Amino acid sequence: MALNIFWFIPTFGDSQYIGGKTGARAIDFNYAKQIAVAADNLGFDGVLIPTGRLCEDPWVVASSLIGATQNLKFLVALRPGLLQPALAARMTATLDRFSNGRVALNLVAGGDKTELEGDGLYQKPEERYQAAAEFVDLWRDILKSSYEKKLLILMENFIKLQMQNFYILLFKHQLHLYFLEDHLMKQEN
């Protein structure tokens, strides 16, 4: 089994120590590009692009770095509840195709209560994890149904949708999705 080594793009700014102010440097496109190109040239498999109230948007950052890299994968942090599954599926498929299959998603259901509420997410942790599981199920169904070109009607606890004749195709008909749910859930409670 191969080991995949990822670096990260510090979309909240960078410093000598994580979370510290020593040697702090603001993030801008040129610095993000410099890190991505270096990670690509050094042979890293990919980079995590985080999400959070102090971070630049991970979808925009990943999109902007596609042309600057050749092999680097983009592990885009996705917080269910901020996007509807259909929009997230469309964005994922577009980024996946435009990057020639170099996208993976990091599902982030947990987080700081103040930060989550600042984004409009007021669910209790257990509800948020249930909604995240529902989101992933719907997101996968949307991507699968796009290939099958069938009517999709989904009604769940948190999300309802009806779709037909839509075009949301992935580059290689598969996508990697990473979770840190159990660890985060234990930290939050």
Coordinates of N, CA, C and O in Angstrom, one line a residue:
M1 N 0.8 -1.2 0.0 CA 0.0 0.0 0.0 C 0.9 1.2 0.0 O 1.8 1.4 0.8
A2 N 0.6 2.1 -0.9 CA 1.4 3.4 -1.0 C 1.0 4.4 0.0 O -0.2 4.5 0.4
L3 N 1.9 5.1 0.5 CA 1.7 6.2 1.4 C 1.6 7.5 0.7 O 2.6 7.8 -0.1
N4 N 0.6 8.3 0.8 CA 0.4 9.6 0.2 C 0.8 10.7 1.2 O 0.2 10.7 2.3
I5 N 1.7 11.5 0.8 CA 2.2 12.6 1.7 C 1.6 13.9 1.1 O 1.9 14.3 0.0
F6 N 0.9 14.7 2.0 CA 0.4 15.9 1.6 C 1.0 17.1 2.4 O 1.4 16.9 3.6
W7 N 1.1 18.2 1.8 CA 1.5 19.5 2.5 C 0.2 20.3 2.7 O -0.9 19.7 2.5
F8 N 0.3 21.5 3.0 CA -1.0 22.3 3.0 C -0.7 23.8 2.6 O 0.5 24.2 2.7
I9 N -1.7 24.4 2.1 CA -1.6 25.8 1.7 C -2.2 26.6 2.9 O -3.4 26.5 3.3
P10 N -1.4 27.4 3.6 CA -1.9 28.2 4.8 C -2.8 29.4 4.4 O -2.3 30.5 4.4
T11 N -4.0 29.1 4.1 CA -4.9 30.1 3.5 C -5.3 31.1 4.6 O -6.1 32.0 4.3
F12 N -4.9 30.9 5.8 CA -5.2 31.9 6.9 C -3.9 32.7 7.2 O -3.9 33.5 8.2
G13 N -2.9 32.6 6.4 CA -1.6 33.2 6.7 C -0.6 32.2 7.2 O -1.0 31.0 7.5
D14 N 0.6 32.5 7.3 CA 1.7 31.6 7.7 C 2.6 32.2 8.7 O 2.7 33.4 8.8
S15 N 3.2 31.3 9.5 CA 4.2 31.8 10.5 C 5.2 30.7 10.7 O 5.0 29.6 10.2
Q16 N 6.1 30.9 11.6 CA 7.1 29.9 11.9 C 6.6 28.8 12.7 O 7.0 27.7 12.7
Y17 N 5.5 29.1 13.5 CA 4.8 28.1 14.3 C 3.3 28.1 14.0 O 2.7 29.2 13.9
I18 N 2.7 26.9 14.0 CA 1.3 26.9 13.7 C 0.5 27.6 14.8 O 0.7 27.4 16.0
G19 N -0.3 28.6 14.4 CA -1.1 29.4 15.3 C -0.3 30.5 15.9 O -0.9 31.3 16.7
G20 N 0.9 30.6 15.6 CA 1.7 31.7 16.3 C 1.9 32.9 15.4 O 1.5 32.9 14.2
K21 N 2.4 34.0 16.0 CA 2.5 35.2 15.3 C 4.0 35.5 14.8 O 4.3 36.4 14.1
T22 N 4.9 34.7 15.4 CA 6.3 34.8 15.1 C 6.6 34.6 13.6 O 6.3 33.6 13.0
G23 N 7.2 35.6 13.0 CA 7.5 35.5 11.5 C 6.2 35.4 10.7 O 6.3 34.8 9.6
A24 N 5.1 36.0 11.1 CA 3.9 35.9 10.4 C 3.9 36.5 9.0 O 4.6 37.5 8.8
R25 N 3.2 35.9 8.1 CA 3.2 36.3 6.7 C 1.7 36.2 6.2 O 1.1 35.1 6.3
A26 N 1.2 37.2 5.7 CA -0.1 37.2 5.1 C -0.1 36.3 3.9 O 0.9 36.2 3.1
I27 N -1.3 35.7 3.6 CA -1.4 34.9 2.4 C -1.9 35.8 1.2 O -2.7 36.7 1.4
D28 N -1.3 35.5 0.1 CA -1.8 36.1 -1.2 C -1.6 35.1 -2.3 O -1.0 34.0 -2.0
F29 N -2.1 35.4 -3.4 CA -2.0 34.4 -4.5 C -0.6 33.9 -4.8 O -0.3 32.7 -5.0
N30 N 0.3 34.9 -4.9 CA 1.7 34.5 -5.2 C 2.4 33.6 -4.2 O 3.1 32.7 -4.6
Y31 N 2.1 33.8 -2.9 CA 2.6 33.0 -1.9 C 2.0 31.6 -1.9 O 2.7 30.6 -1.9
A32 N 0.7 31.5 -2.1 CA 0.0 30.2 -2.3 C 0.5 29.5 -3.5 O 0.8 28.2 -3.4
K33 N 0.7 30.2 -4.6 CA 1.3 29.5 -5.8 C 2.7 29.0 -5.5 O 3.1 27.9 -5.9
Q34 N 3.5 29.8 -4.8 CA 4.9 29.4 -4.5 C 4.9 28.1 -3.7 O 5.7 27.2 -4.0
I35 N 4.0 28.0 -2.7 CA 3.9 26.8 -1.9 C 3.5 25.6 -2.7 O 4.0 24.5 -2.7
A36 N 2.4 25.8 -3.6 CA 1.9 24.7 -4.4 C 3.0 24.2 -5.4 O 3.1 23.0 -5.5
V37 N 3.6 25.1 -6.0 CA 4.7 24.8 -7.0 C 5.8 24.0 -6.3 O 6.3 23.0 -6.8
A38 N 6.2 24.5 -5.1 CA 7.3 23.8 -4.4 C 6.9 22.4 -4.0 O 7.6 21.5 -4.1
A39 N 5.6 22.3 -3.5 CA 5.1 21.0 -3.1 C 5.1 20.0 -4.3 O 5.4 18.9 -4.2
D40 N 4.6 20.6 -5.4 CA 4.5 19.8 -6.6 C 5.9 19.3 -7.1 O 6.2 18.1 -7.4
N41 N 6.9 20.2 -7.1 CA 8.3 19.9 -7.5 C 9.0 19.0 -6.6 O 9.9 18.2 -7.0
L42 N 8.6 19.1 -5.3 CA 9.3 18.2 -4.3 C 8.7 16.8 -4.2 O 9.1 16.0 -3.5
G43 N 7.6 16.6 -5.0 CA 7.0 15.3 -5.1 C 5.9 15.0 -4.0 O 5.5 13.8 -3.9
F44 N 5.4 16.0 -3.3 CA 4.3 15.8 -2.5 C 3.1 15.3 -3.3 O 2.9 15.7 -4.5
D45 N 2.3 14.4 -2.8 CA 1.1 13.9 -3.5 C 0.0 15.0 -3.6 O -0.7 15.0 -4.6
G46 N -0.1 15.9 -2.6 CA -1.1 16.9 -2.7 C -0.9 17.9 -1.6 O 0.0 17.9 -0.8
V47 N -1.9 18.8 -1.5 CA -2.0 19.8 -0.5 C -3.4 19.9 0.1 O -4.4 19.8 -0.7
L48 N -3.5 20.1 1.4 CA -4.8 20.4 2.0 C -5.0 21.9 1.9 O -4.1 22.7 2.1
I49 N -6.2 22.2 1.5 CA -6.6 23.6 1.5 C -7.8 23.7 2.5 O -8.9 23.3 2.3
P50 N -7.4 24.3 3.7 CA -8.4 24.3 4.8 C -9.6 25.3 4.6 O -9.6 26.1 3.7
T51 N -10.5 25.1 5.5 CA -11.7 26.0 5.5 C -11.8 26.6 6.9 O -11.3 26.0 7.9
G52 N -12.4 27.7 7.1 CA -12.6 28.4 8.4 C -12.8 29.9 8.2 O -12.5 30.4 7.1
R53 N -13.2 30.5 9.2 CA -13.5 31.9 9.2 C -12.3 32.8 8.8 O -12.5 33.9 8.3
L54 N -11.1 32.4 9.1 CA -9.9 33.1 8.8 C -9.3 32.7 7.5 O -8.2 33.3 7.2
C55 N -9.8 31.7 6.9 CA -9.2 31.2 5.7 C -9.8 31.8 4.4 O -11.0 32.1 4.4
E56 N -9.0 31.8 3.4 CA -9.5 32.1 2.0 C -10.4 31.0 1.6 O -10.2 29.9 2.1
D57 N -11.2 31.2 0.6 CA -12.1 30.1 0.2 C -11.3 29.0 -0.5 O -10.6 29.2 -1.4
P58 N -11.5 27.7 0.0 CA -10.7 26.6 -0.5 C -11.0 26.3 -2.0 O -10.1 25.9 -2.7
W59 N -12.2 26.5 -2.4 CA -12.5 26.2 -3.8 C -11.9 27.2 -4.8 O -11.3 26.8 -5.8
V60 N -11.9 28.4 -4.4 CA -11.2 29.5 -5.2 C -9.7 29.3 -5.2 O -9.1 29.4 -6.3
V61 N -9.2 29.0 -4.1 CA -7.7 28.8 -4.0 C -7.3 27.6 -4.9 O -6.4 27.7 -5.7
A62 N -8.0 26.4 -4.7 CA -7.7 25.3 -5.5 C -7.8 25.6 -7.0 O -6.9 25.2 -7.8
S63 N -8.9 26.2 -7.4 CA -9.1 26.6 -8.8 C -7.9 27.4 -9.3 O -7.5 27.3 -10.5
S64 N -7.5 28.4 -8.5 CA -6.5 29.3 -9.0 C -5.1 28.6 -9.1 O -4.2 29.1 -9.8
L65 N -4.9 27.5 -8.5 CA -3.6 26.8 -8.5 C -3.5 25.7 -9.5 O -2.4 25.1 -9.7
I66 N -4.6 25.3 -10.1 CA -4.5 24.2 -11.1 C -3.4 24.4 -12.2 O -2.6 23.5 -12.4
G67 N -3.4 25.5 -12.8 CA -2.5 25.8 -13.9 C -1.1 25.9 -13.5 O -0.2 25.8 -14.3
A68 N -0.8 26.2 -12.2 CA 0.6 26.3 -11.7 C 1.2 25.0 -11.4 O 2.4 25.0 -11.2
T69 N 0.5 23.9 -11.3 CA 1.0 22.6 -10.9 C 0.7 21.6 -12.0 O -0.2 21.7 -12.8
Q70 N 1.5 20.5 -11.9 CA 1.3 19.4 -12.9 C 0.7 18.1 -12.3 O -0.2 17.5 -12.9
N71 N 1.1 17.7 -11.1 CA 0.7 16.5 -10.5 C 0.0 16.6 -9.2 O -0.6 15.7 -8.7
L72 N 0.1 17.8 -8.6 CA -0.3 18.0 -7.2 C -1.8 17.8 -7.1 O -2.6 18.4 -7.9
K73 N -2.3 17.0 -6.1 CA -3.7 16.9 -5.9 C -4.2 18.0 -4.9 O -3.4 18.5 -4.0
F74 N -5.4 18.4 -5.0 CA -6.0 19.4 -4.1 C -7.0 18.8 -3.2 O -8.1 18.4 -3.6
L75 N -6.7 18.7 -1.9 CA -7.6 18.2 -0.9 C -8.4 19.4 -0.3 O -7.9 20.1 0.6
V76 N -9.5 19.6 -0.9 CA -10.3 20.8 -0.6 C -11.2 20.5 0.6 O -12.0 19.5 0.6
A77 N -11.1 21.4 1.6 CA -12.0 21.2 2.8 C -13.4 21.7 2.5 O -13.6 22.7 1.9
L78 N -14.3 20.8 2.8 CA -15.8 21.1 2.5 C -16.5 21.0 3.8 O -16.5 20.0 4.5
R79 N -17.2 22.0 4.2 CA -18.1 22.0 5.4 C -19.5 21.9 5.0 O -20.1 22.8 4.5
P80 N -20.1 20.7 5.2 CA -21.5 20.5 4.9 C -22.4 21.5 5.7 O -22.1 21.9 6.8
G81 N -23.4 22.0 5.0 CA -24.2 23.0 5.6 C -24.0 24.4 5.0 O -24.8 25.3 5.1
L82 N -22.8 24.6 4.5 CA -22.5 25.9 3.8 C -22.8 25.8 2.4 O -23.0 26.9 1.7
L83 N -22.9 24.6 1.8 CA -23.3 24.4 0.4 C -24.3 23.3 0.4 O -24.3 22.4 1.1
Q84 N -25.2 23.4 -0.6 CA -26.2 22.4 -0.8 C -25.5 21.3 -1.6 O -24.5 21.5 -2.4
P85 N -25.9 20.0 -1.4 CA -25.2 18.9 -2.1 C -25.1 19.0 -3.6 O -24.1 18.7 -4.2
A86 N -26.2 19.5 -4.3 CA -26.2 19.7 -5.7 C -25.1 20.7 -6.2 O -24.4 20.4 -7.1
L87 N -25.0 21.8 -5.5 CA -24.0 22.8 -5.8 C -22.6 22.2 -5.5 O -21.7 22.4 -6.3
A88 N -22.4 21.6 -4.4 CA -21.1 21.0 -4.1 C -20.7 19.9 -5.1 O -19.6 19.8 -5.5
A89 N -21.7 19.1 -5.6 CA -21.4 18.1 -6.6 C -21.0 18.8 -7.9 O -20.0 18.3 -8.5
R90 N -21.6 19.8 -8.3 CA -21.3 20.5 -9.5 C -19.9 21.2 -9.4 O -19.0 21.1 -10.3
M91 N -19.6 21.8 -8.2 CA -18.3 22.4 -8.0 C -17.2 21.4 -8.0 O -16.1 21.5 -8.6
T92 N -17.5 20.2 -7.3 CA -16.5 19.2 -7.2 C -16.2 18.6 -8.6 O -15.0 18.4 -9.0
A93 N -17.2 18.3 -9.4 CA -17.0 17.7 -10.7 C -16.3 18.7 -11.6 O -15.4 18.3 -12.4
T94 N -16.6 20.0 -11.6 CA -15.9 20.9 -12.4 C -14.5 21.0 -12.0 O -13.6 21.0 -12.9
L95 N -14.2 21.2 -10.7 CA -12.8 21.2 -10.3 C -12.0 19.9 -10.6 O -10.9 20.0 -11.1
D96 N -12.7 18.8 -10.5 CA -12.1 17.5 -10.8 C -11.8 17.4 -12.3 O -10.7 17.0 -12.7
R97 N -12.7 17.8 -13.2 CA -12.4 17.8 -14.6 C -11.4 18.8 -15.0 O -10.4 18.4 -15.8
F98 N -11.5 20.0 -14.5 CA -10.5 21.0 -14.9 C -9.1 20.7 -14.4 O -8.1 21.2 -15.0
S99 N -9.0 19.9 -13.3 CA -7.6 19.6 -12.8 C -7.2 18.2 -13.3 O -6.1 17.7 -12.9
N100 N -7.9 17.6 -14.2 CA -7.6 16.2 -14.7 C -7.6 15.2 -13.6 O -6.7 14.4 -13.5
G101 N -8.6 15.3 -12.7 CA -8.7 14.3 -11.7 C -7.8 14.5 -10.5 O -7.6 13.6 -9.7
R102 N -7.4 15.7 -10.2 CA -6.5 16.0 -9.1 C -7.2 16.6 -7.9 O -6.7 17.5 -7.2
V103 N -8.4 16.2 -7.6 CA -9.2 16.8 -6.5 C -9.7 15.7 -5.6 O -10.0 14.6 -6.0
A104 N -9.6 16.0 -4.3 CA -10.2 15.1 -3.2 C -10.8 16.1 -2.2 O -10.5 17.3 -2.2
L105 N -11.8 15.5 -1.4 CA -12.5 16.4 -0.5 C -12.2 15.9 0.9 O -12.1 14.8 1.2
N106 N -12.0 16.9 1.8 CA -11.9 16.7 3.2 C -13.2 17.2 3.9 O -13.4 18.4 4.0
L107 N -14.0 16.3 4.3 CA -15.3 16.7 5.0 C -15.0 17.2 6.4 O -14.4 16.5 7.2
V108 N -15.4 18.4 6.6 CA -15.2 19.0 7.9 C -16.6 19.3 8.6 O -17.2 20.3 8.2
A109 N -17.0 18.5 9.5 CA -18.3 18.7 10.1 C -18.2 19.3 11.5 O -19.1 20.0 11.9
G110 N -17.0 19.2 12.1 CA -16.8 19.8 13.4 C -16.2 21.2 13.3 O -16.0 21.7 12.2
G111 N -16.0 21.8 14.5 CA -15.3 23.1 14.5 C -15.7 23.8 15.7 O -16.5 23.4 16.6
D112 N -15.2 25.0 15.8 CA -15.4 25.9 16.9 C -16.8 26.5 16.8 O -17.3 26.9 15.8
K113 N -17.6 26.4 17.9 CA -19.0 26.8 18.0 C -19.2 28.3 17.5 O -20.1 28.5 16.7
T114 N -18.3 29.2 17.9 CA -18.4 30.6 17.5 C -18.2 30.7 16.0 O -18.9 31.4 15.3
E115 N -17.2 30.0 15.5 CA -16.9 30.0 14.0 C -18.1 29.5 13.2 O -18.5 30.0 12.2
L116 N -18.6 28.3 13.7 CA -19.7 27.7 13.0 C -21.0 28.6 13.0 O -21.6 28.7 12.0
E117 N -21.3 29.2 14.1 CA -22.4 30.1 14.2 C -22.2 31.3 13.3 O -23.1 31.9 12.7
G118 N -21.0 31.8 13.2 CA -20.6 32.9 12.3 C -20.9 32.6 10.8 O -21.2 33.4 10.0
D119 N -20.9 31.3 10.5 CA -21.2 30.8 9.2 C -22.7 30.4 9.0 O -23.1 29.9 8.0
G120 N -23.5 30.6 10.1 CA -24.9 30.3 10.1 C -25.2 28.8 10.4 O -26.3 28.4 10.2
L121 N -24.3 28.1 11.0 CA -24.5 26.7 11.4 C -24.8 26.7 12.9 O -23.8 26.8 13.7
Y122 N -26.0 26.5 13.3 CA -26.4 26.5 14.7 C -26.8 25.1 15.2 O -27.4 25.0 16.3
Q123 N -26.5 24.1 14.5 CA -26.9 22.7 14.9 C -26.0 22.3 16.0 O -24.9 22.6 16.1
K124 N -26.6 21.4 16.9 CA -25.8 20.8 17.9 C -24.9 19.8 17.2 O -25.1 19.3 16.1
P125 N -23.7 19.4 17.9 CA -22.7 18.6 17.2 C -23.3 17.3 16.6 O -23.1 16.9 15.5
E126 N -24.2 16.6 17.4 CA -24.8 15.3 16.9 C -25.6 15.6 15.7 O -25.6 14.8 14.7
E127 N -26.4 16.7 15.6 CA -27.2 17.0 14.5 C -26.3 17.4 13.3 O -26.6 17.0 12.2
R128 N -25.3 18.1 13.5 CA -24.4 18.5 12.5 C -23.7 17.3 11.8 O -23.6 17.2 10.6
Y129 N -23.4 16.3 12.6 CA -22.8 15.0 12.1 C -23.8 14.2 11.3 O -23.5 13.6 10.3
Q130 N -25.1 14.2 11.8 CA -26.1 13.5 11.0 C -26.4 14.3 9.7 O -26.5 13.6 8.7
A131 N -26.4 15.6 9.7 CA -26.6 16.4 8.5 C -25.4 16.1 7.6 O -25.6 16.1 6.3
A132 N -24.2 16.0 8.1 CA -23.0 15.8 7.2 C -23.1 14.4 6.6 O -22.8 14.3 5.4
A133 N -23.5 13.4 7.3 CA -23.7 12.1 6.7 C -24.8 12.1 5.6 O -24.6 11.5 4.6
E134 N -25.9 12.8 5.9 CA -26.9 12.9 4.9 C -26.4 13.7 3.6 O -26.7 13.3 2.5
F135 N -25.6 14.7 3.9 CA -25.0 15.5 2.8 C -24.2 14.6 1.9 O -24.3 14.6 0.7
V136 N -23.3 13.8 2.5 CA -22.4 12.9 1.7 C -23.2 11.9 0.9 O -23.0 11.6 -0.3
D137 N -24.3 11.3 1.5 CA -25.1 10.3 0.8 C -25.8 11.0 -0.4 O -25.8 10.4 -1.5
L138 N -26.3 12.2 -0.2 CA -27.0 12.9 -1.3 C -26.0 13.3 -2.4 O -26.2 13.1 -3.6
W139 N -24.9 13.8 -1.9 CA -23.8 14.2 -2.9 C -23.4 13.1 -3.7 O -23.2 13.2 -5.0
R140 N -23.2 11.9 -3.1 CA -22.8 10.7 -3.9 C -23.9 10.3 -4.8 O -23.6 9.9 -6.0
D141 N -25.1 10.3 -4.4 CA -26.3 9.9 -5.2 C -26.4 10.9 -6.4 O -26.7 10.4 -7.5
I142 N -26.1 12.2 -6.2 CA -26.2 13.1 -7.3 C -25.1 12.8 -8.4 O -25.4 12.8 -9.5
L143 N -23.9 12.6 -7.9 CA -22.9 12.2 -8.9 C -23.2 10.9 -9.6 O -23.0 10.8 -10.8
K144 N -23.6 9.9 -8.9 CA -24.0 8.6 -9.5 C -25.1 8.8 -10.5 O -25.1 8.3 -11.6
S145 N -26.2 9.5 -10.1 CA -27.3 9.7 -11.0 C -27.0 10.5 -12.3 O -27.6 10.3 -13.3
S146 N -26.0 11.3 -12.2 CA -25.6 12.1 -13.4 C -25.1 11.2 -14.5 O -25.4 11.4 -15.6
Y147 N -24.4 10.1 -14.1 CA -24.0 9.1 -15.1 C -25.1 8.3 -15.6 O -25.1 7.9 -16.7
E148 N -26.1 8.0 -14.7 CA -27.2 7.2 -15.1 C -28.3 7.9 -15.8 O -29.2 7.4 -16.4
K149 N -28.2 9.3 -15.8 CA -29.2 10.2 -16.4 C -30.6 9.8 -16.1 O -31.5 9.6 -16.9
K150 N -30.8 9.7 -14.8 CA -32.2 9.4 -14.3 C -32.7 10.5 -13.4 O -31.9 11.3 -12.9
L151 N -34.0 10.5 -13.2 CA -34.6 11.4 -12.2 C -34.2 11.1 -10.8 O -34.1 9.9 -10.4
L152 N -33.8 12.1 -10.1 CA -33.4 11.9 -8.7 C -34.3 12.7 -7.8 O -34.4 14.0 -7.9
I153 N -35.0 12.1 -6.9 CA -35.8 12.7 -5.9 C -35.3 12.3 -4.6 O -35.3 11.1 -4.3
L154 N -34.9 13.2 -3.8 CA -34.3 12.8 -2.5 C -35.0 13.7 -1.4 O -35.0 14.9 -1.5
M155 N -35.5 13.1 -0.4 CA -36.1 13.8 0.7 C -35.5 13.2 2.0 O -35.8 12.1 2.4
E156 N -34.7 14.0 2.7 CA -34.1 13.5 3.9 C -34.5 14.5 5.0 O -35.4 15.4 4.8
N157 N -33.9 14.3 6.2 CA -34.3 15.2 7.3 C -33.9 16.6 7.1 O -34.6 17.5 7.5
F158 N -32.7 16.8 6.6 CA -32.1 18.2 6.5 C -32.2 18.7 5.1 O -32.1 20.0 4.9
I159 N -32.2 17.9 4.0 CA -32.1 18.3 2.7 C -33.1 17.6 1.8 O -33.4 16.4 1.9
K160 N -33.8 18.4 0.9 CA -34.7 17.9 -0.1 C -34.3 18.4 -1.5 O -34.0 19.6 -1.6
L161 N -34.4 17.5 -2.5 CA -34.1 18.0 -3.8 C -34.8 17.1 -4.9 O -35.1 15.9 -4.6
Q162 N -35.0 17.7 -6.1 CA -35.4 16.9 -7.2 C -34.6 17.4 -8.4 O -34.6 18.6 -8.7
M163 N -34.0 16.4 -9.1 CA -33.2 16.8 -10.2 C -33.4 15.9 -11.4 O -33.6 14.7 -11.2
Q164 N -33.3 16.4 -12.6 CA -33.4 15.6 -13.8 C -32.6 16.3 -14.9 O -32.6 17.5 -15.0
N165 N -32.1 15.5 -15.8 CA -31.3 16.0 -16.9 C -30.2 17.0 -16.5 O -30.2 18.2 -16.9
F166 N -29.4 16.6 -15.6 CA -28.3 17.4 -15.2 C -26.9 16.8 -15.6 O -26.8 15.6 -15.9
Y167 N -25.9 17.6 -15.6 CA -24.6 17.2 -16.1 C -23.6 17.5 -15.1 O -23.1 18.6 -14.9
I168 N -23.3 16.5 -14.3 CA -22.3 16.7 -13.2 C -21.4 15.4 -13.3 O -21.6 14.4 -12.7
L169 N -20.3 15.5 -14.2 CA -19.5 14.3 -14.4 C -18.1 14.5 -13.8 O -17.5 15.6 -14.0
L170 N -17.5 13.5 -13.2 CA -16.2 13.5 -12.7 C -15.2 13.1 -13.8 O -15.6 12.5 -14.8
F171 N -14.0 13.5 -13.6 CA -12.9 13.2 -14.6 C -12.7 11.7 -14.8 O -12.7 11.2 -15.9
K172 N -12.7 10.9 -13.7 CA -12.4 9.5 -13.7 C -13.6 8.7 -13.1 O -13.4 7.5 -12.7
H173 N -14.7 9.3 -12.9 CA -15.9 8.6 -12.4 C -15.6 8.1 -10.9 O -16.2 7.2 -10.5
Q174 N -14.7 8.7 -10.2 CA -14.4 8.4 -8.8 C -13.8 9.6 -8.2 O -13.2 10.5 -8.8
L175 N -13.9 9.7 -6.9 CA -13.3 10.8 -6.1 C -13.0 10.3 -4.7 O -13.8 9.5 -4.2
H176 N -11.9 10.8 -4.2 CA -11.6 10.5 -2.8 C -12.2 11.5 -1.8 O -12.2 12.7 -2.1
L177 N -12.7 10.9 -0.8 CA -13.4 11.7 0.3 C -12.8 11.3 1.6 O -12.7 10.1 1.9
Y178 N -12.3 12.3 2.3 CA -11.6 12.0 3.6 C -12.4 12.6 4.8 O -13.0 13.6 4.7
F179 N -12.5 11.8 5.9 CA -13.3 12.2 7.0 C -12.4 12.3 8.3 O -11.5 11.4 8.4
L180 N -12.7 13.1 9.1 CA -12.1 13.1 10.5 C -13.2 13.2 11.5 O -13.0 13.7 12.6
E181 N -14.3 12.7 11.2 CA -15.5 12.9 12.0 C -15.4 12.4 13.5 O -15.6 13.1 14.4
D182 N -15.0 11.1 13.7 CA -15.0 10.5 15.0 C -14.0 11.3 15.9 O -14.4 11.6 17.1
H183 N -12.9 11.7 15.4 CA -11.9 12.4 16.2 C -12.5 13.8 16.6 O -12.4 14.2 17.7
L184 N -13.1 14.5 15.6 CA -13.7 15.8 15.9 C -14.8 15.7 16.9 O -15.0 16.5 17.7
M185 N -15.7 14.7 16.7 CA -16.8 14.5 17.5 C -16.4 14.3 19.0 O -17.0 14.9 19.9
K186 N -15.4 13.6 19.2 CA -14.9 13.3 20.6 C -14.4 14.6 21.1 O -14.5 14.9 22.3
Q187 N -13.7 15.4 20.3 CA -13.2 16.7 20.8 C -14.3 17.7 21.1 O -14.1 18.4 22.1
E188 N -15.3 17.7 20.4 CA -16.4 18.7 20.6 C -17.2 18.4 21.8 O -17.7 19.3 22.5
N189 N -17.5 17.2 22.2 CA -18.4 16.8 23.3 C -17.8 17.0 24.6 O -16.7 17.1 24.9

